[in-house]
Short mmCIF file of C-alpha atoms in Angstrom, two decimals:
data_model
loop_
_atom_site.label_atom_id
_atom_site.label_comp_id
_atom_site.label_asym_id
_atom_site.label_seq_id
_atom_site.Cartn_x
_atom_site.Cartn_y
_atom_site.Cartn_z
CA UNK U 1 -12.01 0.04 32.12
CA UNK U 2 -14.19 1.68 34.75
CA UNK U 3 -13.01 5.16 33.75
CA UNK U 4 -14.95 4.91 30.48
CA UNK U 5 -18.18 4.55 32.48
CA UNK U 6 -18.17 7.92 34.17
CA UNK U 7 -20.68 10.72 33.90
CA UNK U 8 -19.02 13.33 31.71
CA UNK U 9 -19.68 15.54 28.75
CA UNK U 10 -16.42 14.39 27.17
CA UNK U 11 -16.95 12.35 24.02
CA UNK U 12 -15.56 8.81 23.91
CA UNK U 13 -14.28 7.89 20.44
CA UNK U 14 -14.29 4.13 19.79
CA UNK U 15 -12.21 2.45 17.09
CA UNK U 16 -13.04 -1.25 16.81
CA UNK U 17 -10.85 -3.73 14.96
CA UNK U 18 -10.71 -7.42 13.95
CA UNK U 19 -13.17 -9.59 15.88
CA UNK U 20 -14.45 -6.54 17.81
CA UNK U 21 -15.50 -4.69 14.65
CA UNK U 22 -19.14 -5.75 14.96
CA UNK U 23 -19.47 -5.13 18.69
CA UNK U 24 -22.52 -2.98 19.53
CA UNK U 25 -20.45 -0.77 21.80
CA UNK U 26 -23.30 1.64 22.53
CA UNK U 27 -25.07 -1.21 24.32
CA UNK U 28 -22.24 -1.90 26.79
CA UNK U 29 -23.55 -1.60 30.34
CA UNK U 30 -22.26 -0.97 33.82
CA UNK U 31 -24.60 -1.19 36.79
CA UNK U 32 -27.55 -1.57 34.42
CA UNK U 33 -26.85 1.70 32.58
CA UNK U 34 -25.70 1.69 28.93
CA UNK U 35 -22.47 3.44 28.12
CA UNK U 36 -24.29 6.12 26.11
CA UNK U 37 -26.17 7.13 29.25
CA UNK U 38 -22.87 8.08 30.87
CA UNK U 39 -21.32 10.15 28.06
CA UNK U 40 -21.43 10.99 24.33
CA UNK U 41 -20.07 8.18 22.19
CA UNK U 42 -18.83 8.29 18.57
CA UNK U 43 -17.87 5.18 16.64
CA UNK U 44 -14.89 6.22 14.52
CA UNK U 45 -14.31 4.24 11.31
CA UNK U 46 -10.93 2.74 10.56
CA UNK U 47 -9.07 3.94 7.46
CA UNK U 48 -9.77 0.67 5.66
CA UNK U 49 -13.49 1.32 6.11
CA UNK U 50 -13.41 4.79 4.57
CA UNK U 51 -11.54 3.96 1.39
CA UNK U 52 -14.78 4.27 -0.56
CA UNK U 53 -13.76 7.21 -2.73
CA UNK U 54 -11.78 6.25 -5.78
CA UNK U 55 -8.25 7.59 -6.09
CA UNK U 56 -7.98 10.57 -8.42
CA UNK U 57 -5.41 9.90 -11.15
CA UNK U 58 -3.06 12.79 -11.73
CA UNK U 59 -4.66 15.71 -9.84
CA UNK U 60 -3.92 18.69 -12.04
CA UNK U 61 -4.34 21.86 -10.04
CA UNK U 62 -4.44 23.18 -6.51
CA UNK U 63 -5.22 26.27 -4.50
CA UNK U 64 -2.75 26.76 -1.64
CA UNK U 65 -3.23 29.23 1.23
CA UNK U 66 -0.76 29.61 4.10
CA UNK U 67 0.64 31.75 6.91
CA UNK U 68 -2.14 34.33 6.86
CA UNK U 69 -0.87 35.99 10.06
CA UNK U 70 2.82 35.92 9.14
CA UNK U 71 3.92 33.61 11.96
CA UNK U 72 3.95 30.14 10.34
CA UNK U 73 7.26 30.20 8.49
CA UNK U 74 7.56 26.41 8.15
CA UNK U 75 4.11 26.09 6.61
CA UNK U 76 4.77 29.01 4.29
CA UNK U 77 7.84 27.20 2.98
CA UNK U 78 5.89 23.96 2.56
CA UNK U 79 3.06 25.83 0.82
CA UNK U 80 5.50 27.11 -1.80
CA UNK U 81 6.73 23.57 -2.41
CA UNK U 82 3.17 22.21 -2.72
CA UNK U 83 2.21 25.01 -5.11
CA UNK U 84 5.30 24.30 -7.21
CA UNK U 85 4.15 20.67 -7.59
CA UNK U 86 1.04 21.91 -9.34
CA UNK U 87 2.56 24.86 -11.19
CA UNK U 88 0.62 27.48 -9.23
CA UNK U 89 1.52 30.35 -6.91
CA UNK U 90 0.64 29.95 -3.23
CA UNK U 91 -1.46 32.63 -1.53
CA UNK U 92 0.74 33.43 1.46
CA UNK U 93 0.44 36.15 4.11
CA UNK U 94 -1.74 39.02 2.95
CA UNK U 95 -2.83 36.99 -0.10
CA UNK U 96 -4.39 34.25 2.10
CA UNK U 97 -7.83 35.84 2.17
CA UNK U 98 -11.45 34.77 2.09
CA UNK U 99 -11.59 35.65 -1.61
CA UNK U 100 -8.70 33.26 -2.29
CA UNK U 101 -10.40 30.55 -0.23
CA UNK U 102 -13.76 30.82 -1.93
CA UNK U 103 -12.25 31.17 -5.42
CA UNK U 104 -11.00 27.57 -5.21
CA UNK U 105 -14.03 26.18 -7.02
CA UNK U 106 -12.26 24.74 -10.05
CA UNK U 107 -9.26 23.23 -8.27
CA UNK U 108 -8.76 19.53 -7.59
CA UNK U 109 -7.14 20.25 -4.21
CA UNK U 110 -7.46 22.98 -1.61
CA UNK U 111 -4.57 23.15 0.88
CA UNK U 112 -4.96 25.53 3.83
CA UNK U 113 -2.17 26.06 6.37
CA UNK U 114 -3.30 28.84 8.69
CA UNK U 115 -4.35 29.15 12.32
CA UNK U 116 -7.49 27.24 13.22
CA UNK U 117 -9.58 27.42 16.37
CA UNK U 118 -12.97 26.58 17.83
CA UNK U 119 -14.97 29.75 18.52
CA UNK U 120 -18.58 29.88 19.73
CA UNK U 121 -18.60 26.10 19.41
CA UNK U 122 -17.67 26.01 15.72
CA UNK U 123 -14.42 25.61 13.79
CA UNK U 124 -12.83 28.78 12.45
CA UNK U 125 -10.04 29.50 9.94
CA UNK U 126 -8.10 32.69 10.65
CA UNK U 127 -7.40 34.20 7.23
CA UNK U 128 -5.60 37.48 6.61
CA UNK U 129 -8.67 39.67 6.16
CA UNK U 130 -10.99 38.00 8.70
CA UNK U 131 -11.95 34.73 10.42
CA UNK U 132 -14.13 32.32 8.43
CA UNK U 133 -16.44 29.99 10.34
CA UNK U 134 -17.45 26.43 9.54
CA UNK U 135 -21.05 27.60 9.12
CA UNK U 136 -20.05 30.06 6.42
CA UNK U 137 -18.00 27.43 4.59
CA UNK U 138 -20.75 24.83 4.69
CA UNK U 139 -23.16 27.21 2.99
CA UNK U 140 -20.90 27.98 0.04
CA UNK U 141 -20.90 24.78 -2.02
CA UNK U 142 -18.66 23.92 -4.97
CA UNK U 143 -15.37 23.21 -3.17
CA UNK U 144 -12.51 20.99 -4.40
CA UNK U 145 -12.87 17.24 -4.03
CA UNK U 146 -9.88 17.06 -1.65
CA UNK U 147 -9.34 19.58 1.14
CA UNK U 148 -6.22 19.46 3.33
CA UNK U 149 -6.46 21.54 6.52
CA UNK U 150 -3.03 21.90 8.12
CA UNK U 151 -4.50 23.95 10.95
CA UNK U 152 -5.13 23.42 14.65
CA UNK U 153 -8.41 21.72 15.62
CA UNK U 154 -9.70 21.62 12.06
CA UNK U 155 -11.73 18.43 12.71
CA UNK U 156 -12.91 19.59 16.14
CA UNK U 157 -15.92 21.48 17.49
CA UNK U 158 -17.70 21.72 20.82
CA UNK U 159 -20.51 19.32 19.87
CA UNK U 160 -20.03 15.58 20.36
CA UNK U 161 -20.57 14.71 16.70
CA UNK U 162 -18.13 17.38 15.43
CA UNK U 163 -20.97 18.67 13.27
CA UNK U 164 -19.67 22.24 13.43
CA UNK U 165 -16.06 21.35 12.62
CA UNK U 166 -14.23 22.76 9.62
CA UNK U 167 -13.85 19.24 8.24
CA UNK U 168 -17.60 18.67 8.31
CA UNK U 169 -18.18 22.09 6.79
CA UNK U 170 -16.09 21.29 3.72
CA UNK U 171 -17.78 17.88 3.38
CA UNK U 172 -21.16 19.60 3.55
CA UNK U 173 -20.00 22.04 0.87
CA UNK U 174 -19.21 19.17 -1.51
CA UNK U 175 -15.70 17.92 -0.75
CA UNK U 176 -15.28 14.16 -1.10
CA UNK U 177 -12.37 13.86 1.31
CA UNK U 178 -10.96 16.13 4.01
CA UNK U 179 -7.67 15.74 5.87
CA UNK U 180 -7.89 17.55 9.22
CA UNK U 181 -6.62 17.64 12.79
CA UNK U 182 -8.30 16.78 16.09
CA UNK U 183 -6.01 18.86 18.31
CA UNK U 184 -3.50 21.72 18.26
CA UNK U 185 -0.48 21.22 16.00
CA UNK U 186 2.86 23.00 15.74
CA UNK U 187 4.08 24.88 12.70
CA UNK U 188 6.99 22.48 12.16
CA UNK U 189 4.93 19.39 12.97
CA UNK U 190 2.20 20.32 10.49
CA UNK U 191 4.82 20.95 7.82
CA UNK U 192 6.43 17.54 8.36
CA UNK U 193 3.10 15.71 8.12
CA UNK U 194 1.92 17.52 4.99
CA UNK U 195 5.31 17.07 3.34
CA UNK U 196 5.10 13.30 3.84
CA UNK U 197 1.43 13.31 2.78
CA UNK U 198 2.16 14.79 -0.65
CA UNK U 199 5.44 12.91 -1.07
CA UNK U 200 3.55 9.67 -0.43
CA UNK U 201 0.90 10.35 -3.09
CA UNK U 202 -1.80 11.75 -0.82
CA UNK U 203 -2.97 14.17 -3.49
CA UNK U 204 -4.23 11.23 -5.53
CA UNK U 205 -5.26 8.85 -2.74
CA UNK U 206 -5.44 10.39 0.76
CA UNK U 207 -6.32 7.08 2.46
#
C-alpha cells in the first residue's frame, strides 16, 4: 500500500512467507525511489527460519528474578512457579538486584520479570538496586544460553536495527536464544504468556 512508501523515521518490519520469501523487498520502488530511501527497513525472519539452535534436553537450572519494584504481583507468583520447576528460589523484590542478574553465569536459563524501558535510546531493566542498561549487559559476557525477558520493550530500542535493545545485549553477551517483547506488556498478560511458554516446553526448545 501507498502508506508504506512515506518519508518517516519509523521502521518498517517485513515478514515474507511462501512464494514471497525470496522477494528483494529493499528494492521495491515508488516513483523511482526505493523503499529504503523512504524509511528504515528490517527484514524479520520467520520462526521456521530461526530454528537453528538445537533444543536443550532437560535444562537443569535457572536463575529467576521478578517484581523488583514490588508492583508486579502476577509475575512474582509466576516466578515462584518457574523457580519451583528447577528446584531454585526466585529472587523477588529486594532480592532482584544487579548482583543476582550478573551471578547467573552457570545457569541454563535466566528468567527476568521486571519493568523494562528504553532510556537514552537503549533498553533498560529496572532492578531493585538500580537500572541496568543494554550496554552494560552486552559487556559482561558469560550469560545463560536461554534468556527470557518478561518485561516491557525488552526487544526494542530507538535505533532502527534494535542494536541497543536488551535482547541484542544478551545475545552479544553470549546467549544463544532470547525471548523478548517489542512493546509494553501488562503484568497479567506477561504472566499468562510465560506460563504457557514453560508449560509448552519452551525451556528446552523456545522456537
